[in-house]
């Protein structure tokens, strides 16, 4: 689960990471109240789950009440790369001497946490990683030893942090690791970590990803879920208990079993198509689950054709066929379906489909054949909406 900047900063503050004083606002009036309470100048910051808000005009310094009103009014409702701004965070303006970058991220390949620090913060860290990888100091944290002060000092030394702020930056890194570990985050990122004119340090931005699987241990954090920032189909699928991931393409995919769905995505791509989603209906799916899954897939307006790839084991192909027939009765899809049913009760399933005479549903015997067919159909179909 990704947190908004202000939620991340509040989480940081609980662990002693220094952050500027600030307050939340959802209207211009609230923004002015918060700004008056802080005292000018303030920074008005759009709260959307996407980086690069600064460049998009979603972060503005206000020197007085009039400017705060103008900026809050302009930023609320603004579209930042497809997300509409509905919330603001107003905070005391900081005088910035340097902008650094710091993060702790779960590194699956190394089975450990990766700590990173760079004095080239503020800008796009991916660009720094590409153009000047040596500018990012890195080390892996042994989970039993934890992140110790000597680790922090080594990172500071490797990154070339100014000597007079090593102590402050190290202390911030220690608190940040504590937040990362105790809140069971997958990522905490501070960009920029600022050195102020008075040489104190603070986290000026916060990106936090919490481990969804650990949320049950953190009741307060679980309440932070921000549905408006999440993808519409993914929210719908989560509510229905389906394993669904939205992708960029136009071919809806449904399979039973994560491994089968992954290979289906590959085969569709190999046939020249582009999958719109990953959807694992799971083993043993009943008709209702299939109907529910079809609704999720078709609620994505980009979908031009759908591929069902079912390899029946515990899943019974006749249940899948019944689910698809029920989905047609309920939502009358206008896009073509290609169905490959193989395994337990496949004959029964195919017989049910033949009998139902669903419009524009094609059965195929093999995975490769089904992929080729769905790619061909998608190429000659308009999207459903
Ligand atoms: P992002 O663009 O979404 O990553 O948002 P950030 O919170 O990182 O802000 C982007 C940039 O705005 C920072 O790198 C700063 O240069 C600038 N900025 C943000 N807050 C302040 C502030 O209080 N004072 C000043 N002078 N600049 C700020
Ligand atoms: Mn940033």
XYZ file of C-alpha atoms and ligand atoms in Angstrom:
414
model
C 0.000 0.000 0.000
C 1.400 3.367 -1.042
C 0.934 6.300 1.312
C 0.418 9.904 0.357
C 3.263 12.264 1.230
C 1.559 13.674 4.313
C 0.693 10.213 5.635
C 4.316 9.197 5.137
C 5.514 12.304 6.941
C 3.193 11.673 9.879
C 4.546 8.141 10.058
C 8.114 9.507 9.917
C 7.350 11.997 12.676
C 6.167 9.196 14.973
C 9.636 7.668 14.640
C 11.536 10.905 15.173
C 12.447 11.631 11.551
C 12.509 15.448 11.332
C 9.821 16.815 8.986
C 8.538 20.382 8.477
C 5.491 21.409 10.511
C 2.348 21.111 8.443
C -1.362 20.454 8.235
C -3.932 18.827 5.993
C -6.513 20.679 3.895
C -9.180 19.619 1.420
C -10.569 23.095 0.640
C -9.151 26.578 0.098
C -10.609 27.755 3.426
C -9.019 24.890 5.317
C -5.728 25.615 3.543
C -5.846 29.250 4.688
C -6.613 28.224 8.282
C -3.668 25.837 8.332
C -1.370 28.390 6.682
C -2.387 31.132 9.156
C -1.613 28.735 12.004
C 1.851 27.923 10.654
C 2.817 31.464 9.648
C 4.166 32.548 6.269
C 5.879 31.612 4.039
C 4.274 28.193 3.544
C 4.458 25.558 0.816
C 1.214 24.287 -0.725
C 1.667 20.671 -1.833
C -0.687 18.524 -3.933
C -1.319 15.121 -2.350
C -1.450 12.554 -5.132
C 0.225 9.194 -5.355
C 2.658 10.143 -8.065
C 6.114 11.721 -8.195
C 7.131 14.799 -10.140
C 4.467 16.987 -8.556
C 6.928 19.872 -8.403
C 7.504 19.866 -12.169
C 3.753 19.553 -12.815
C 3.018 22.712 -10.817
C 1.591 20.885 -7.808
C 4.020 22.426 -5.302
C 4.064 26.182 -4.733
C 5.567 28.506 -2.150
C 3.170 31.165 -0.772
C 4.696 34.261 0.855
C 1.438 35.492 2.301
C -2.246 34.733 2.770
C -3.254 35.972 -0.692
C -0.724 33.744 -2.423
C -1.735 30.774 -0.256
C -5.338 31.205 -1.412
C -4.344 31.539 -5.066
C -2.108 28.457 -4.971
C -4.553 26.295 -2.998
C -7.307 27.217 -5.446
C -5.118 26.459 -8.472
C -3.795 23.143 -7.138
C -7.103 21.698 -5.875
C -8.742 20.044 -8.865
C -5.524 20.105 -10.878
C -4.767 17.055 -12.997
C -1.320 15.602 -12.357
C -0.535 12.874 -14.877
C -4.075 11.536 -14.807
C -4.756 11.971 -11.071
C -7.043 14.724 -9.826
C -5.819 16.611 -6.748
C -8.389 16.503 -3.927
C -6.122 16.962 -0.915
C -3.398 19.383 0.098
C -0.624 19.420 2.622
C 0.414 22.871 3.778
C 3.756 23.154 5.541
C 6.252 25.706 6.736
C 8.627 26.683 3.925
C 12.192 25.496 4.324
C 15.309 27.331 3.220
C 17.255 24.714 1.310
C 21.067 24.644 1.122
C 21.342 21.133 -0.388
C 19.006 18.384 -1.551
C 20.033 14.776 -0.866
C 18.314 11.441 -1.527
C 17.852 8.608 0.972
C 15.933 5.350 0.916
C 15.525 1.899 2.382
C 13.986 -0.634 0.058
C 13.357 -4.330 0.246
C 15.763 -5.980 -2.207
C 14.277 -9.380 -3.038
C 17.269 -10.583 -5.039
C 19.590 -9.976 -2.090
C 16.995 -11.123 0.483
C 17.874 -8.020 2.476
C 17.132 -4.345 2.818
C 19.075 -2.023 0.557
C 20.022 1.382 1.952
C 20.818 4.158 -0.517
C 22.109 7.679 -0.053
C 23.072 10.324 -2.585
C 23.953 13.986 -2.516
C 22.254 14.299 -5.926
C 18.743 14.490 -4.560
C 15.730 16.548 -5.534
C 15.759 15.429 -9.118
C 14.726 12.177 -10.717
C 16.796 9.517 -8.931
C 16.281 7.030 -11.784
C 18.113 9.464 -14.071
C 20.966 9.758 -11.556
C 21.150 5.951 -11.289
C 21.493 5.732 -15.056
C 23.829 8.626 -15.769
C 26.006 8.592 -12.661
C 25.488 5.350 -10.703
C 28.554 6.003 -8.549
C 26.748 9.038 -7.103
C 24.435 6.702 -5.167
C 26.053 5.028 -2.143
C 24.525 1.664 -1.297
C 24.762 -1.028 1.333
C 22.709 -4.023 2.390
C 21.427 -4.253 5.918
C 21.817 -7.503 7.818
C 18.388 -7.975 9.410
C 19.867 -9.411 12.614
C 22.432 -6.657 13.064
C 20.069 -3.919 11.943
C 21.118 -0.525 10.586
C 23.832 0.778 12.888
C 25.383 4.200 13.179
C 28.601 2.979 11.521
C 26.524 1.927 8.490
C 25.067 5.424 8.318
C 28.514 7.000 8.553
C 29.878 4.697 5.854
C 27.010 5.689 3.535
C 27.640 9.375 4.264
C 31.343 8.948 3.518
C 30.694 7.009 0.280
C 28.098 9.541 -0.874
C 30.347 12.521 -0.109
C 28.030 14.130 2.439
C 29.330 17.443 3.826
C 31.338 16.675 6.991
C 29.421 19.081 9.220
C 26.079 17.354 8.557
C 27.201 13.699 8.764
C 25.956 13.476 12.342
C 22.521 14.896 11.479
C 22.106 12.843 8.302
C 23.193 9.670 10.140
C 20.671 10.295 12.908
C 17.911 10.827 10.334
C 18.858 7.595 8.532
C 18.720 5.680 11.822
C 15.215 6.976 12.587
C 14.142 6.296 9.000
C 15.291 2.681 9.268
C 13.382 2.339 12.506
C 10.227 3.580 10.751
C 10.858 1.195 7.858
C 11.381 -1.796 10.105
C 8.752 -1.208 12.776
C 5.981 -0.247 10.359
C 6.901 -3.196 8.080
C 7.422 -1.050 5.004
C 8.717 -2.301 1.657
C 10.059 1.143 0.821
C 10.740 4.432 2.557
C 12.166 7.112 0.300
C 13.094 10.698 1.058
C 13.708 12.904 -1.970
C 14.778 15.473 -1.139
C 16.368 15.016 2.232
C 17.328 18.636 2.806
C 20.195 20.388 4.494
C 18.894 23.768 5.594
C 20.835 27.033 5.757
C 21.289 26.504 9.502
C 22.701 23.022 8.681
C 19.858 21.107 10.277
C 18.356 18.232 8.269
C 14.773 17.238 7.409
C 12.712 14.978 5.178
C 11.019 17.339 2.692
C 9.204 14.593 0.807
C 8.074 11.105 1.822
C 7.310 8.040 -0.228
C 6.262 5.025 1.813
C 5.053 1.628 0.624
C 3.730 -0.603 3.392
C 3.616 -4.381 3.140
C -0.058 -5.256 2.540
C 0.502 -8.672 4.063
C 1.642 -7.134 7.348
C -1.156 -4.546 7.606
C -3.166 -6.723 9.974
C -0.474 -6.068 12.567
C -0.803 -2.292 12.115
C -4.427 -1.303 12.564
C -3.734 2.434 12.304
C -1.877 2.068 9.035
C -4.550 -0.154 7.507
C -6.990 2.743 7.876
C -4.795 4.943 5.693
C -5.852 3.142 2.518
C -6.587 5.768 -0.066
C -9.082 4.276 -2.453
C -9.229 7.296 -4.750
C -5.550 6.874 -5.608
C -5.968 3.239 -6.523
C -6.900 1.822 -9.858
C -10.663 1.382 -10.315
C -10.438 -2.234 -11.541
C -7.942 -3.195 -8.850
C -10.214 -1.834 -6.102
C -13.176 -3.703 -7.597
C -11.164 -6.947 -7.834
C -9.866 -6.606 -4.260
C -13.419 -6.215 -2.960
C -14.321 -9.434 -4.777
C -11.312 -11.317 -3.465
C -9.765 -11.769 -6.945
C -6.064 -11.665 -7.696
C -5.936 -8.971 -10.377
C -3.225 -6.698 -11.674
C -3.953 -4.063 -14.298
C -1.605 -3.944 -17.280
C -1.317 -1.580 -20.256
C -2.742 -3.596 -23.132
C -6.150 -4.385 -24.607
C -6.571 -8.164 -24.220
C -8.354 -9.263 -21.049
C -6.889 -12.434 -19.533
C -8.428 -14.942 -17.160
C -6.779 -18.151 -16.055
C -6.780 -20.469 -13.099
C -3.459 -20.510 -11.262
C -0.827 -17.784 -11.169
C 1.714 -19.791 -13.166
C -0.749 -20.489 -15.960
C -1.803 -16.835 -16.109
C 1.827 -15.714 -16.283
C 2.572 -18.062 -19.171
C -0.662 -16.944 -20.856
C 0.584 -13.343 -20.715
C 3.836 -14.481 -22.340
C 2.122 -16.472 -25.069
C -0.227 -13.587 -25.894
C 2.729 -11.215 -26.071
C 4.575 -13.694 -28.277
C 1.571 -13.827 -30.612
C 1.868 -10.040 -30.970
C -0.838 -9.037 -28.473
C -0.777 -6.889 -25.379
C -2.503 -8.123 -22.170
C -4.810 -5.706 -20.314
C -4.560 -7.509 -17.002
C -3.402 -10.455 -14.961
C -6.364 -12.237 -13.400
C -5.970 -15.475 -11.506
C -9.410 -16.878 -10.728
C -7.712 -19.469 -8.530
C -8.110 -23.201 -8.339
C -11.592 -24.639 -7.882
C -13.425 -21.488 -9.028
C -17.182 -21.758 -9.064
C -19.419 -20.164 -11.673
C -20.083 -17.081 -9.532
C -16.388 -16.253 -9.212
C -16.012 -16.482 -12.993
C -18.979 -14.159 -13.603
C -17.558 -11.707 -11.075
C -14.145 -11.849 -12.771
C -15.654 -11.157 -16.214
C -17.281 -8.030 -14.790
C -13.930 -6.794 -13.490
C -12.150 -7.486 -16.785
C -14.835 -5.740 -18.859
C -15.004 -2.718 -16.571
C -11.667 -1.730 -18.108
C -12.697 0.328 -21.161
C -9.498 -0.562 -23.018
C -10.371 -4.260 -23.307
C -11.079 -5.300 -26.922
C -11.091 -9.085 -26.545
C -10.885 -11.589 -23.706
C -8.979 -14.845 -23.404
C -10.012 -17.564 -20.970
C -7.216 -20.052 -20.477
C -8.415 -22.819 -18.175
C -6.432 -25.908 -17.434
C -8.788 -27.960 -15.325
C -7.490 -29.747 -12.284
C -9.424 -28.845 -9.186
C -11.188 -26.257 -11.349
C -14.045 -27.844 -13.252
C -14.379 -26.606 -16.808
C -18.182 -26.932 -16.701
C -18.265 -24.460 -13.761
C -16.195 -22.035 -15.820
C -18.585 -22.410 -18.762
C -21.578 -21.807 -16.468
C -19.909 -18.691 -15.078
C -19.274 -17.347 -18.544
C -22.858 -18.065 -19.629
C -24.155 -16.251 -16.530
C -21.871 -13.296 -17.262
C -23.302 -13.062 -20.774
C -26.827 -13.106 -19.393
C -26.008 -10.308 -16.935
C -23.743 -7.925 -18.770
C -24.039 -8.814 -22.464
C -20.407 -8.238 -23.451
C -19.856 -6.722 -26.857
C -16.231 -7.835 -27.249
C -15.194 -11.283 -28.501
C -14.118 -14.078 -26.146
C -11.727 -16.909 -26.868
C -12.051 -19.867 -24.534
C -9.645 -22.701 -24.092
C -10.944 -25.357 -21.738
C -8.719 -28.344 -21.070
C -8.866 -30.823 -18.192
C -11.522 -31.838 -15.690
C -15.003 -31.825 -17.292
C -13.746 -30.020 -20.393
C -16.130 -31.924 -22.678
C -19.083 -30.920 -20.506
C -17.883 -27.323 -20.465
C -17.517 -27.123 -24.222
C -20.935 -28.753 -24.674
C -22.541 -26.139 -22.408
C -20.923 -23.335 -24.394
C -22.004 -24.844 -27.720
C -25.553 -25.219 -26.470
C -25.704 -21.643 -25.116
C -24.642 -20.227 -28.511
C -23.106 -17.154 -26.939
C -22.458 -14.450 -29.521
C -18.828 -14.027 -30.464
C -17.394 -16.738 -28.197
C -14.764 -18.891 -29.856
C -13.375 -22.105 -28.432
C -9.823 -23.194 -29.124
C -8.133 -26.444 -28.211
C -4.615 -25.213 -27.470
C -3.040 -22.291 -25.627
C -1.058 -21.196 -28.705
C -4.124 -21.412 -30.927
C -6.192 -19.447 -28.416
C -3.544 -16.735 -28.131
C -3.278 -16.349 -31.896
C -7.074 -16.150 -32.200
C -7.545 -13.541 -29.470
C -4.792 -11.350 -30.906
C -6.442 -11.509 -34.323
C -9.870 -10.651 -32.854
C -8.531 -7.776 -30.740
C -6.883 -6.260 -33.804
C -10.227 -6.088 -35.597
C -12.424 -4.972 -32.663
C -13.320 -1.609 -31.216
C -12.924 -1.234 -27.442
C -16.084 -1.943 -25.412
C -16.614 1.674 -24.316
P 7.883 15.822 -6.006
O 8.167 16.770 -7.139
O 6.555 15.148 -6.180
O 8.986 14.856 -5.755
O 7.719 16.724 -4.674
P 8.779 17.228 -3.575
O 8.078 17.268 -2.285
O 10.027 16.423 -3.631
O 9.092 18.728 -3.991
C 9.740 19.034 -5.206
C 10.687 20.202 -5.031
O 9.981 21.348 -4.563
C 11.772 19.956 -3.981
O 12.860 19.219 -4.499
C 12.156 21.381 -3.609
O 13.145 21.859 -4.470
C 10.860 22.158 -3.805
N 10.267 22.443 -2.470
C 9.422 21.682 -1.770
N 9.185 22.213 -0.553
C 9.928 23.348 -0.479
C 10.172 24.348 0.533
O 9.657 24.309 1.657
N 11.011 25.368 0.206
C 11.600 25.441 -1.006
N 12.413 26.476 -1.258
N 11.430 24.538 -1.964
C 10.615 23.489 -1.718
Mn 10.269 14.391 -4.239
